[in-house]
Amino acid sequence: MKKYLPFLLLPVFLAACGGASAPQTSFKDSFMEGCIEQDSDKELCSCVYSELEDKYGKEHLEKVGQDESLADEEMVEFIATSTMTCMGIR
């Protein structure tokens, strides 16, 4: 199951990208809520978010939260890699 977790977090990431119709919630709040709803450990979710923020910056992540087209394939792959790193798999 753990080997599939990075792929289970991808919908969490996309859900955090709520678009213009989403209520004004921060990307971090949306990401954490979606991650935890997927039965992921809060510590793992925090670790993955920190990796994202370190690489892309909070401002860019907030923009991605408003316009998911800014989330390119590299970012999605980075989430999968970060998840494995945070789990100690990589």
XYZ file of C-alpha atoms in Angstrom:
90
model
C 0.000 0.000 0.000
C 2.794 2.418 0.867
C 4.209 2.219 -2.640
C 0.902 3.577 -3.964
C 0.648 6.469 -1.490
C 2.409 9.019 -3.727
C -0.216 8.409 -6.376
C -3.024 8.647 -3.841
C -1.777 12.111 -2.868
C -2.057 13.422 -6.427
C -5.833 13.948 -6.159
C -5.162 15.787 -2.890
C -2.875 18.141 -4.751
C -5.415 18.676 -7.497
C -8.169 19.241 -4.931
C -6.024 21.939 -3.344
C -6.080 23.598 -6.765
C -9.690 24.573 -6.377
C -9.804 27.227 -9.074
C -11.628 30.524 -8.982
C -14.922 29.032 -7.789
C -13.368 27.633 -4.608
C -13.820 29.517 -1.343
C -10.865 31.645 -0.288
C -8.882 28.981 1.519
C -5.112 28.902 1.461
C -3.426 26.301 -0.694
C -1.736 24.927 2.420
C -5.035 24.508 4.268
C -6.637 22.820 1.260
C -3.635 20.555 0.721
C -3.440 19.530 4.379
C -7.181 18.919 4.653
C -7.251 16.800 1.499
C -4.132 14.897 2.494
C -5.449 14.043 5.953
C -8.837 13.063 4.474
C -6.946 10.452 2.423
C -5.967 8.821 5.749
C -2.422 10.111 5.497
C -0.489 10.938 8.629
C -0.472 14.666 9.459
C 3.314 14.539 9.794
C 3.643 13.101 6.277
C 1.290 15.728 4.866
C 3.258 18.505 6.570
C 6.523 17.111 5.260
C 5.268 16.946 1.664
C 3.828 20.463 1.881
C 7.123 21.776 3.296
C 9.000 20.191 0.401
C 6.599 21.865 -2.034
C 6.928 25.245 -0.357
C 10.728 24.989 -0.226
C 10.914 24.294 -3.952
C 8.106 26.475 -5.323
C 7.512 29.125 -2.663
C 4.296 29.973 -0.871
C 3.322 32.697 -3.347
C 3.558 30.365 -6.345
C 1.614 27.625 -4.546
C -1.178 30.092 -3.798
C -1.281 30.968 -7.517
C -1.456 27.264 -8.371
C -4.345 26.971 -5.917
C -6.241 29.558 -7.954
C -5.202 28.279 -11.393
C -4.420 24.575 -11.556
C -3.063 24.942 -15.093
C 0.084 26.289 -13.395
C 0.654 22.826 -11.881
C 2.806 21.200 -14.508
C 3.895 17.587 -14.793
C 7.171 18.378 -13.026
C 5.280 19.606 -9.961
C 3.103 16.492 -9.872
C 6.206 14.282 -10.143
C 7.861 16.335 -7.404
C 4.927 15.575 -5.087
C 5.338 11.847 -5.703
C 9.097 12.054 -5.076
C 8.609 14.199 -1.967
C 6.074 11.740 -0.599
C 8.536 8.886 -0.951
C 11.294 11.002 0.614
C 9.078 11.967 3.543
C 8.140 8.315 4.038
C 11.819 7.350 4.116
C 11.490 5.256 0.967
C 13.868 7.370 -1.042
